[in-house]
Tab-separated table of C-alpha atoms and ligand atoms in Angstrom:
chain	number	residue	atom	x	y	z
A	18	UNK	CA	0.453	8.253	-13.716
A	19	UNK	CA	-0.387	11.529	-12.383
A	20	UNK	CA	-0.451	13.047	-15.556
A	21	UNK	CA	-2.753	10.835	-16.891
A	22	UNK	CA	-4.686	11.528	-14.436
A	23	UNK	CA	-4.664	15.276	-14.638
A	24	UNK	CA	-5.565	15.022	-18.410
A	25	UNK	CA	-8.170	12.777	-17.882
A	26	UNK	CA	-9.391	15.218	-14.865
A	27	UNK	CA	-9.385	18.282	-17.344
A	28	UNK	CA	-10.925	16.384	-19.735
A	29	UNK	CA	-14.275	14.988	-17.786
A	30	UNK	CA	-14.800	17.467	-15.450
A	31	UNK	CA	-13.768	20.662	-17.885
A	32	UNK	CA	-11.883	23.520	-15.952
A	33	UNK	CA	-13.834	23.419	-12.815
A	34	UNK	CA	-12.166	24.448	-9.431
A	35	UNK	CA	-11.705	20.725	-8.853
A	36	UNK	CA	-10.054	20.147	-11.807
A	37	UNK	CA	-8.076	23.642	-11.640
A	38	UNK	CA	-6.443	22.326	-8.306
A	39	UNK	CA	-5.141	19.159	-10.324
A	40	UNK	CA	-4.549	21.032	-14.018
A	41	UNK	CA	-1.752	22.465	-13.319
A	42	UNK	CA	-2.786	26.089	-13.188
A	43	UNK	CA	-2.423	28.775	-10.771
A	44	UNK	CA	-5.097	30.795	-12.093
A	45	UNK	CA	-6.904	31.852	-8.597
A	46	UNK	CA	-10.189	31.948	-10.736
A	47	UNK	CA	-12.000	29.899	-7.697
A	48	UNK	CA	-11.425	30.042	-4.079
A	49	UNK	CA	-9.253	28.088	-1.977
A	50	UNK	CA	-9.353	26.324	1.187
A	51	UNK	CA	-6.142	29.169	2.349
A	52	UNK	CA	-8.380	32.504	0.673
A	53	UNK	CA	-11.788	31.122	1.866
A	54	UNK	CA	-10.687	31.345	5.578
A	55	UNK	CA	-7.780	34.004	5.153
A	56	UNK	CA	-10.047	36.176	7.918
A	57	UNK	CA	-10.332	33.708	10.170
A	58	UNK	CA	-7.375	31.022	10.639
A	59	UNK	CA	-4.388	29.410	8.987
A	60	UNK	CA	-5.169	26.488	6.615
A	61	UNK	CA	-2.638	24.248	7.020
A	62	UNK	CA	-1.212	20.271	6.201
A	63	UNK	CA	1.637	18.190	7.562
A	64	UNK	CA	4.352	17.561	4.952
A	65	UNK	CA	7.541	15.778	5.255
A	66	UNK	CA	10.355	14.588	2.788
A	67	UNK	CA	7.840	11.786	1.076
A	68	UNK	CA	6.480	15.143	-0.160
A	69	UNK	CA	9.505	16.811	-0.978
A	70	UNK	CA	10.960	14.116	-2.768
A	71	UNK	CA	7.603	13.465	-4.672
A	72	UNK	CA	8.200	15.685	-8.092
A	73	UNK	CA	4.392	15.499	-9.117
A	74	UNK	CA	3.897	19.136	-9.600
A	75	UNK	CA	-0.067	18.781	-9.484
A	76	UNK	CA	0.851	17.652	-5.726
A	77	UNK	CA	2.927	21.184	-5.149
A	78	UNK	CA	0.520	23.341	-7.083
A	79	UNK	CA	-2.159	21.637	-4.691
A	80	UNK	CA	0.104	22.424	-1.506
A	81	UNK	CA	0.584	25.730	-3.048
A	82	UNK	CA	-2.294	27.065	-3.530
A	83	UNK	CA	-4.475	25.775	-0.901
A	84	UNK	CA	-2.621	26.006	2.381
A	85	UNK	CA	-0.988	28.904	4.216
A	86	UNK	CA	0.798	26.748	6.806
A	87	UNK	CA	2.765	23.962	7.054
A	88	UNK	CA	4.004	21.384	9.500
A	89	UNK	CA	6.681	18.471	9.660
A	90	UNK	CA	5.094	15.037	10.345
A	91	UNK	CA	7.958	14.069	11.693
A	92	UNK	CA	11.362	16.241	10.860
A	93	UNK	CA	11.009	18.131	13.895
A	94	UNK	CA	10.321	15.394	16.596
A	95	UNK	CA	13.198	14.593	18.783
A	96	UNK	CA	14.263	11.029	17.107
A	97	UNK	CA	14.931	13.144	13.977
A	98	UNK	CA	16.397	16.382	15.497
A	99	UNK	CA	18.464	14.940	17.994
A	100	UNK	CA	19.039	11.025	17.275
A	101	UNK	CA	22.344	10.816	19.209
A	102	UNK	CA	22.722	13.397	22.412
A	103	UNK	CA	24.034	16.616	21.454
A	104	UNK	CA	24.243	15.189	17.740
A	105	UNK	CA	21.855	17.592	15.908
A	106	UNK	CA	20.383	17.034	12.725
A	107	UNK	CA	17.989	19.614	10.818
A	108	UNK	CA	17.887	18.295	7.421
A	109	UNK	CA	14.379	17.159	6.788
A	110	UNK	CA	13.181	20.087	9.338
A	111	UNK	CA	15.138	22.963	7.057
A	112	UNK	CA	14.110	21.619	4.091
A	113	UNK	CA	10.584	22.186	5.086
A	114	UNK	CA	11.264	25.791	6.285
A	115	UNK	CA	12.828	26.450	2.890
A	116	UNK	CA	10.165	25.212	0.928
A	117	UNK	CA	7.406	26.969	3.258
A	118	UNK	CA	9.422	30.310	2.986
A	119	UNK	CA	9.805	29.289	-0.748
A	120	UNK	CA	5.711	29.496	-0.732
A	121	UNK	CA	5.182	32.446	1.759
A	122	UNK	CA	3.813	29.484	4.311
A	123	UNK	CA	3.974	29.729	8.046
A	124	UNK	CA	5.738	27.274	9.532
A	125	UNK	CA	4.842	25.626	13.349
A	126	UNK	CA	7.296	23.368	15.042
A	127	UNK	CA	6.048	20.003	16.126
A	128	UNK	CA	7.036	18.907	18.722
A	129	UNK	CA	10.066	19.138	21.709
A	130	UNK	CA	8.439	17.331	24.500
A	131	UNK	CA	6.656	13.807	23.534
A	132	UNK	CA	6.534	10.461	24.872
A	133	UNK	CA	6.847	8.872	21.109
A	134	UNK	CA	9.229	9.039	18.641
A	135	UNK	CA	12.217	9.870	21.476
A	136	UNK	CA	15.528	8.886	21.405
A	137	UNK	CA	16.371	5.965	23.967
A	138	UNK	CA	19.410	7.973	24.964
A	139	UNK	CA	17.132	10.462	26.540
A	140	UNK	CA	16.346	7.809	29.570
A	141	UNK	CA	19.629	6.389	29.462
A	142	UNK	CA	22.572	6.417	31.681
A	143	UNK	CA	24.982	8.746	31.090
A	144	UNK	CA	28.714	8.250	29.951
A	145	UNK	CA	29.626	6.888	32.902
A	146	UNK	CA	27.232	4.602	33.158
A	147	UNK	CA	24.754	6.489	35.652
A	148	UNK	CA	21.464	5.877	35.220
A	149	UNK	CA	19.181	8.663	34.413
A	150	UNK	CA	18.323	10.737	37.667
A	151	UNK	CA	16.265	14.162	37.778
A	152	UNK	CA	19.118	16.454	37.381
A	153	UNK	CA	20.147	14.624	34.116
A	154	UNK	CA	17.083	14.581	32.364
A	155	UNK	CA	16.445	18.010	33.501
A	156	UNK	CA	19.633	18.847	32.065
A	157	UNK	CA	19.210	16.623	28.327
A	158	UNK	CA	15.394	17.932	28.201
A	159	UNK	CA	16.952	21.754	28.681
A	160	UNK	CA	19.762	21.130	25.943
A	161	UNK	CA	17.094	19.160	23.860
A	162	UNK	CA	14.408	22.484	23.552
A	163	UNK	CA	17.614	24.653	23.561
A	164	UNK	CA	19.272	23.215	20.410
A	165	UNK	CA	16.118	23.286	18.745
A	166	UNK	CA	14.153	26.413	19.466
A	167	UNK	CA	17.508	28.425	18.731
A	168	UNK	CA	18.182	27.014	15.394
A	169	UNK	CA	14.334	27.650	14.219
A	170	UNK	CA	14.377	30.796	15.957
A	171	UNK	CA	12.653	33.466	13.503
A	172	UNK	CA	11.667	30.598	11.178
A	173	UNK	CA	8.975	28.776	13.042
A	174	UNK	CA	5.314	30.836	14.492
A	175	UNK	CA	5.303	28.636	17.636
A	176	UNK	CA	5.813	25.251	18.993
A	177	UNK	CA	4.085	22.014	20.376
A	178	UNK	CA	5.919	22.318	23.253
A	179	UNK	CA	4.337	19.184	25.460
A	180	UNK	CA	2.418	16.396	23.515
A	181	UNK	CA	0.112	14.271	24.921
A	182	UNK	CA	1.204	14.302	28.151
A	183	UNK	CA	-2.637	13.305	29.636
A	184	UNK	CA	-4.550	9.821	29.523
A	185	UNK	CA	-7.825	9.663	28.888
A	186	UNK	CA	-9.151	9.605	32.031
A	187	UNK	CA	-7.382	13.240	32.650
A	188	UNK	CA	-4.825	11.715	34.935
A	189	UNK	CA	-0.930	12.089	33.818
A	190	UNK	CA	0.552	9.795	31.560
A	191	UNK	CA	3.221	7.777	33.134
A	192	UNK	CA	5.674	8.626	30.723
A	193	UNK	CA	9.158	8.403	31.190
A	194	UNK	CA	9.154	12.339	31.854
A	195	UNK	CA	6.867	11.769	34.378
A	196	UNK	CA	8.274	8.826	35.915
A	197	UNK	CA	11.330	10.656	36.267
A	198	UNK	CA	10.083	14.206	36.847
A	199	UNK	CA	6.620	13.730	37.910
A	200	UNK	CA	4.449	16.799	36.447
A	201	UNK	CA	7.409	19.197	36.756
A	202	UNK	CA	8.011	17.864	33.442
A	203	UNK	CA	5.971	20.303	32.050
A	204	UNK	CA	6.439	23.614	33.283
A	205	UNK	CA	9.983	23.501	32.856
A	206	UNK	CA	9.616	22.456	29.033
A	207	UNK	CA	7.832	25.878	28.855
A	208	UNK	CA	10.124	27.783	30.755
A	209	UNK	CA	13.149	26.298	28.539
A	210	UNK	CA	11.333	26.625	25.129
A	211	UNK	CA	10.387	30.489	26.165
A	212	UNK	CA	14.141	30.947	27.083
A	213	UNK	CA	15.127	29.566	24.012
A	214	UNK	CA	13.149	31.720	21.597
A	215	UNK	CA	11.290	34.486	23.547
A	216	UNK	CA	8.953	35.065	20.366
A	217	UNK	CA	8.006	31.898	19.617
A	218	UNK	CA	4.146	31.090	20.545
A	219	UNK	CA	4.007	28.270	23.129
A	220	UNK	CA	1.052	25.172	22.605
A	221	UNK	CA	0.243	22.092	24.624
A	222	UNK	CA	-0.922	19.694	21.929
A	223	UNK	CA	-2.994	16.382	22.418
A	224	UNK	CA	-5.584	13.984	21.044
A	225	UNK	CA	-8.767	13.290	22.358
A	226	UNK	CA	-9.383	16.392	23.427
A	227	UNK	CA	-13.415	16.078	23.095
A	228	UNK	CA	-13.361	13.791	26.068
A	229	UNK	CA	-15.077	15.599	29.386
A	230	UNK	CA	-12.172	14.198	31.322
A	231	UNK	CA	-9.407	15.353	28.994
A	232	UNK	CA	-10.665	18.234	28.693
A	233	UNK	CA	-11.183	19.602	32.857
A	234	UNK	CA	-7.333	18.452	32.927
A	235	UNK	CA	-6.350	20.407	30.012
A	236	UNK	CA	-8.237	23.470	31.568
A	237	UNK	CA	-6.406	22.808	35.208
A	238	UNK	CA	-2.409	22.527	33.280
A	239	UNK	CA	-3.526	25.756	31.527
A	240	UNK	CA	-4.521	27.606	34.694
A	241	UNK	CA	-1.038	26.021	37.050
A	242	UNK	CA	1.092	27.533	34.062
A	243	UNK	CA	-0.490	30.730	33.418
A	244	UNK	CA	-0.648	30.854	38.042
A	245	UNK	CA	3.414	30.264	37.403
A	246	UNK	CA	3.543	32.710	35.059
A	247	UNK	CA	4.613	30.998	32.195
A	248	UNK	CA	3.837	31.430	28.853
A	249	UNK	CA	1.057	29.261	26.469
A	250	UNK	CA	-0.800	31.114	23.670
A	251	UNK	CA	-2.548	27.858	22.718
A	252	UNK	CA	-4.129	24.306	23.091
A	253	UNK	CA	-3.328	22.262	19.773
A	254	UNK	CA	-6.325	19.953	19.429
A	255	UNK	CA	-5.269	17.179	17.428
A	256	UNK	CA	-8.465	16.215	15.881
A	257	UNK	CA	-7.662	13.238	14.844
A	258	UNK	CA	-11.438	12.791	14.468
A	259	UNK	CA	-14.116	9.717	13.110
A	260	UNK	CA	-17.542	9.606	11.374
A	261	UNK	CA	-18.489	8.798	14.957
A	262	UNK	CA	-16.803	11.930	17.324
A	263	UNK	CA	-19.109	13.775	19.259
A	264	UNK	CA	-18.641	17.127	17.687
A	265	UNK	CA	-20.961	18.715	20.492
A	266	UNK	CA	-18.117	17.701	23.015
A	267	UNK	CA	-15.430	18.951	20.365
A	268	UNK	CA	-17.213	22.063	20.206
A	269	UNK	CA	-17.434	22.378	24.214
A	270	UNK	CA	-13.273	21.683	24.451
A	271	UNK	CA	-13.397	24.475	22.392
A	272	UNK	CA	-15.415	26.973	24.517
A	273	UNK	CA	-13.412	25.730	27.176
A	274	UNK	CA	-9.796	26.732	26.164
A	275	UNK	CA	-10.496	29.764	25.013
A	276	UNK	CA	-12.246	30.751	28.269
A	277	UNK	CA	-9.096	30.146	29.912
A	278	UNK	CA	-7.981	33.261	27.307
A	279	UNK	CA	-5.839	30.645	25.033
A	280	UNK	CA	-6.304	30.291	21.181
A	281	UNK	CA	-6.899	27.160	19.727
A	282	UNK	CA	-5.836	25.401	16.770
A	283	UNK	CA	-7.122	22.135	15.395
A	284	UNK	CA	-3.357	20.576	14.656
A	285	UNK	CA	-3.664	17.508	13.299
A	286	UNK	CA	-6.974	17.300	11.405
A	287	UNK	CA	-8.620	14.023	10.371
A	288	UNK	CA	-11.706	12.402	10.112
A	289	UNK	CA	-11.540	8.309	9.535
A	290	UNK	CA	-14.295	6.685	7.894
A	291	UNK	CA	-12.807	2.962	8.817
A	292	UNK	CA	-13.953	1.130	11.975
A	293	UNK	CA	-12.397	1.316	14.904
A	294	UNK	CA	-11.133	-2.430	16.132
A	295	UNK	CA	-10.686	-1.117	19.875
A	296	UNK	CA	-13.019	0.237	22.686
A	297	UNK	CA	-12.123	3.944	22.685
A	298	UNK	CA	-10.689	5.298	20.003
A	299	UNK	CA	-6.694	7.069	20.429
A	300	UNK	CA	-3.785	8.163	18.696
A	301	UNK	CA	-1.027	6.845	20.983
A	302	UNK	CA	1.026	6.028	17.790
A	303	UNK	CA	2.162	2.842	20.134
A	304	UNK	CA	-1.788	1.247	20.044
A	305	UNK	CA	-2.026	-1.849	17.112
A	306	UNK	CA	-4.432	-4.040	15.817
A	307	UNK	CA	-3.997	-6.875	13.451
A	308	UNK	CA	-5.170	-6.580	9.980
A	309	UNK	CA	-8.526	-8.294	9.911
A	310	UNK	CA	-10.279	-7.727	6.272
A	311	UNK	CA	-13.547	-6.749	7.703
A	312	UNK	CA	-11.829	-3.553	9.411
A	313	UNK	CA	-10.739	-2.659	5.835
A	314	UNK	CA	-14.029	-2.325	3.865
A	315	UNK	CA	-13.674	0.537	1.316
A	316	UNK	CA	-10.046	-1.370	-0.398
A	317	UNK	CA	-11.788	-0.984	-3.635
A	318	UNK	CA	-13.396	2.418	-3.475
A	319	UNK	CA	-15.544	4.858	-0.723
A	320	UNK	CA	-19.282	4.488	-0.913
A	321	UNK	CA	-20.955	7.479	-2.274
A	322	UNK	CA	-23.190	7.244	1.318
A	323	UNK	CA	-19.851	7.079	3.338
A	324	UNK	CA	-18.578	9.974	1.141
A	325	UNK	CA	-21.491	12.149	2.134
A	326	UNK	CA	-21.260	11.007	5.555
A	327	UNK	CA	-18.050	12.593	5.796
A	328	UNK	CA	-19.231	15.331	3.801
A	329	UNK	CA	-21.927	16.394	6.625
A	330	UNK	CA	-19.130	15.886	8.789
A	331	UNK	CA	-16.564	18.227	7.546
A	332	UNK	CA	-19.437	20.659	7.024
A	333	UNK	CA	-20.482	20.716	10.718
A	334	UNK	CA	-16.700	21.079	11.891
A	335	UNK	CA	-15.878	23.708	9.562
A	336	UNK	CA	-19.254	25.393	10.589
A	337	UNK	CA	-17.850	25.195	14.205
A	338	UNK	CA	-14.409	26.260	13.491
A	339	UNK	CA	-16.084	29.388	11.824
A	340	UNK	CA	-18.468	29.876	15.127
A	341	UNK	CA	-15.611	30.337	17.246
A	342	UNK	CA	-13.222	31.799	14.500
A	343	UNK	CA	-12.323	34.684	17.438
A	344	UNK	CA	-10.063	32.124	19.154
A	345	UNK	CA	-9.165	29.553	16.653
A	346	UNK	CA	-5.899	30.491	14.701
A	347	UNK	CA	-5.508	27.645	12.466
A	348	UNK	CA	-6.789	24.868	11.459
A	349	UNK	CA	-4.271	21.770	10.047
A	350	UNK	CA	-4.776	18.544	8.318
A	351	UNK	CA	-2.250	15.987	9.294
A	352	UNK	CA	-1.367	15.309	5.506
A	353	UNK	CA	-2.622	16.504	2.306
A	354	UNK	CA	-4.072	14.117	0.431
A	355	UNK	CA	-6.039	10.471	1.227
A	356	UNK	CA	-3.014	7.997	-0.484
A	357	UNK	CA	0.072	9.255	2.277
A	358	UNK	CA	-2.182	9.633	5.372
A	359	UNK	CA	-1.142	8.270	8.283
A	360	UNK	CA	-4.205	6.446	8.922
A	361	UNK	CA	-3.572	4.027	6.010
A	362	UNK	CA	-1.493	2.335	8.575
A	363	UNK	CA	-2.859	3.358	12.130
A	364	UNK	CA	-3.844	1.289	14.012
A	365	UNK	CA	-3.982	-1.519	11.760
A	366	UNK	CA	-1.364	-1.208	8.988
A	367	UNK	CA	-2.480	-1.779	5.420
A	368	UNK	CA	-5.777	-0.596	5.249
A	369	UNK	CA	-7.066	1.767	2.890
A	370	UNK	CA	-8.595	5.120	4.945
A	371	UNK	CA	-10.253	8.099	3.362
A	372	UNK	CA	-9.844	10.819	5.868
A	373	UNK	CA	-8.450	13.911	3.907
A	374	UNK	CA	-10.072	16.869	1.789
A	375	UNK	CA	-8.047	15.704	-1.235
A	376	UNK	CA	-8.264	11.912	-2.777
A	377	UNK	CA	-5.473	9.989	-3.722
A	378	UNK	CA	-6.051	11.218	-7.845
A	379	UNK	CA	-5.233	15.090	-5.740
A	380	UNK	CA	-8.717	16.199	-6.457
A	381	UNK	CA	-10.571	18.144	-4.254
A	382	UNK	CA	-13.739	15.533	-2.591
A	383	UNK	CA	-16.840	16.854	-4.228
A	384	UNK	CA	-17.780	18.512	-0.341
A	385	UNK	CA	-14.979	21.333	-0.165
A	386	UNK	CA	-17.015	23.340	-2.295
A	387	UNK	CA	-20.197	22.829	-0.180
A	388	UNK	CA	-17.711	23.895	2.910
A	389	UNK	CA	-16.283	26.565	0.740
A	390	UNK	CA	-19.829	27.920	-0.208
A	391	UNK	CA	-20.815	27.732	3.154
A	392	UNK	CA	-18.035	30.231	4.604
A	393	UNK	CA	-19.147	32.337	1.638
A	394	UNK	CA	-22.762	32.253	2.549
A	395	UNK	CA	-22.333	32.924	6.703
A	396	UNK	CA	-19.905	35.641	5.455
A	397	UNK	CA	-22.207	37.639	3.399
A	398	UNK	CA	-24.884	37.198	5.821
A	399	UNK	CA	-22.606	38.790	8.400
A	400	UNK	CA	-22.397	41.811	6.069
B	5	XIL	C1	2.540	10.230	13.161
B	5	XIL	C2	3.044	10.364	11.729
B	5	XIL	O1	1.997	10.780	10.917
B	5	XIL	C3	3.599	9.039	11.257
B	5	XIL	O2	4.243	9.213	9.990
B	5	XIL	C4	4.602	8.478	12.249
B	5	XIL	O3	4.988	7.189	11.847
B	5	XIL	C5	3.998	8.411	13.636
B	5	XIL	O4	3.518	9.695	14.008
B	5	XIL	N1	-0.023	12.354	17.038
B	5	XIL	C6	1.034	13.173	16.737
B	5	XIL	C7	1.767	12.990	15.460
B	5	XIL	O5	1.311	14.119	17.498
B	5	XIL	O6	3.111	13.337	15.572
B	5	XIL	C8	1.619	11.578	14.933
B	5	XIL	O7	2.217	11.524	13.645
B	5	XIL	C9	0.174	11.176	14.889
B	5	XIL	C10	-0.448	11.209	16.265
């Protein structure tokens, strides 16, 4: 089917860079998303083993040739890496590393400490029955970051060390770490995943970070580690983003982190065009709606008026990630192209999302070029 398609692309669009991407070709005769911003950050996506299973080669040449950093979707979390305790298990996360290296892509490690996608065992009693008590999870949290950092050691830039560990109101989350540890929790995950691989860079990573509240609370954890002396080179900003974010309050999170003297890298990029069933929009993977077919509008197709509605969107956020280029060090789409995002199923599974750069025939959207010609533009200007 894809090759069809990739004829048929050649064919009505002639070799244009949006047919180039699907045709097959490495010819670097137009820019690409990874050259366009080589000055300024990492371009990256979030791959996993649907990807490296998938033998399309239009969907490799894409991956190829456009990004110059990769992340596991979900190889790397703890349910994968560590599904029984002290049972380790790197498959899907070395086979990513291999085919990054393969690619000369940098690879970042997502993630040690999270609330989702943890083993039960973690908050379990112990062999004797015991239930879970401070010293024990200290103990399975320490051999957890240890086990990990050290095998990825050298092969992996930095790591998500804490993932949304803060509610939207900028209190804690009441996690089982917390529970347990209280906000302990997180220094120590530092101080462990420092031990464990001295040169890996360090990042707290969560969503919503264009909220005021999230935001002062993100600003006070970066301030109590750096006062403890511990290491963090970076907020990850998920960006799991809407037609409807306020991208002024995006762009002030911004300003704000890298006051602190952090970079900042938008981890998880995407921008949803589909309504929102809730109040305020999150990505607590745990939050579901039921499939209701006026929250799934676009089954048959995007509007050309929605498409340039995300357009102008993408446009303005790229235009901000090039304002503050100085402290932004890459910039990540949580998938690569429209058909295997996430948000196809989140929060209401089954519905058809358009949130990517690339549509589900692996074409570039008609709008990369405008964002492409617009780094071109401010960057002759600058000259
Ligand atoms: C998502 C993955 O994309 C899904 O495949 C998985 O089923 C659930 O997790 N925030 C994060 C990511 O930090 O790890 C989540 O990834 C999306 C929200």
């Amino acid at each position: 089917m894809h090759h069809l398609l990739s004829f048929l692309a050649l064919f009505f669009f002639g070799l244009t860079c949006r047919a180039v991407t699907i045709a097959g070709s490495d010819d670097d005769s137009c820019s690409t998303l990874k050259e366009t911003f080589a000055d300024d950050f990492l371009v990256g996506a979030a791959i996993d083993y649907g990807e490296l299973r998938d033998t399309t080669s239009a969907l490799h040449q894409l991956i190829r040739r456009e990004f110059s950093a990769l992340v596991c979707e979900n190889s790397m979390k703890a349910d994968h890496t560590e599904p029984q305790e002290g049972r380790f298990n790197f498959a899907g996360g070395d086979a990513v590393v291999d085919y990054a290296q393969r690619n000369g892509q940098v690879v970042t490690g997502h993630c040690l400490v999270w609330h989702s996608q943890c083993p039960a065992w973690m908050f379990g009693p112990d062999s004797t029955g015991h239930p879970v008590d401070r010293e024990l999870l200290i103990r399975r949290m320490r051999n957890h970051i240890y086990g990990v950092c050290s095998h990825y050691r050298g092969k992996v830039k930095g790591w998500d060390v804490v993932n949304e560990a803060i509610e939207g109101d900028g209190s804690w989350r009441k996690s089982e770490y917390y529970r347990i540890l209280g906000d302990e929790f997180i220094p120590l995950a530092f101080q462990f995943a420092h031990e464990a691989d001295p040169d890996a860079e360090l990042y707290y990573n969560d969503y919503g970070l264009d909220s005021p509240r999230k935001r002062e609370a993100v600003v006070r954890l970066i301030r109590s580690l750096k006062a403890r002396g511990l290491r963090i080179d970076a907020v990850g900003m998920q960006s799991h983003l809407s037609l409807w974010t306020n991208l002024d309050e995006y762009e002030r999170s911004i300003e704000a982190f890298a006051a602190e003297g952090v970079n900042v890298m938008a981890t998880e990029l995407d921008v949803s065009v589909l309504p929102w069933p809730g109040e305020m929009p999150n990505a607590d993977i745990s939050t579901s709606f039921e499939y209701q077919e006026r929250y799934n509008p676009y089954r048959d197709g995007l509007p050309e008026d929605v498409l340039a509605q995300q357009g102008d969107f993408y446009r303005r956020l790229f235009a901000i990630y090039r304002r503050h280029a100085a402290a932004i060090t890459r910039v990540t789409f949580w998938g690569v192209h429209d058909g295997t995002s996430w948000l196809n199923n989140f929060p209401i599974r089954g519905r058809t999302n358009y949130s990517l750069l690339f549509g589900r025939n692996l074409l570039r959207k008609p709008f990369v070029e405008d964002i492409i010609r617009d780094a071109a533009d401010a960057s002759k200007a600058q000259k």
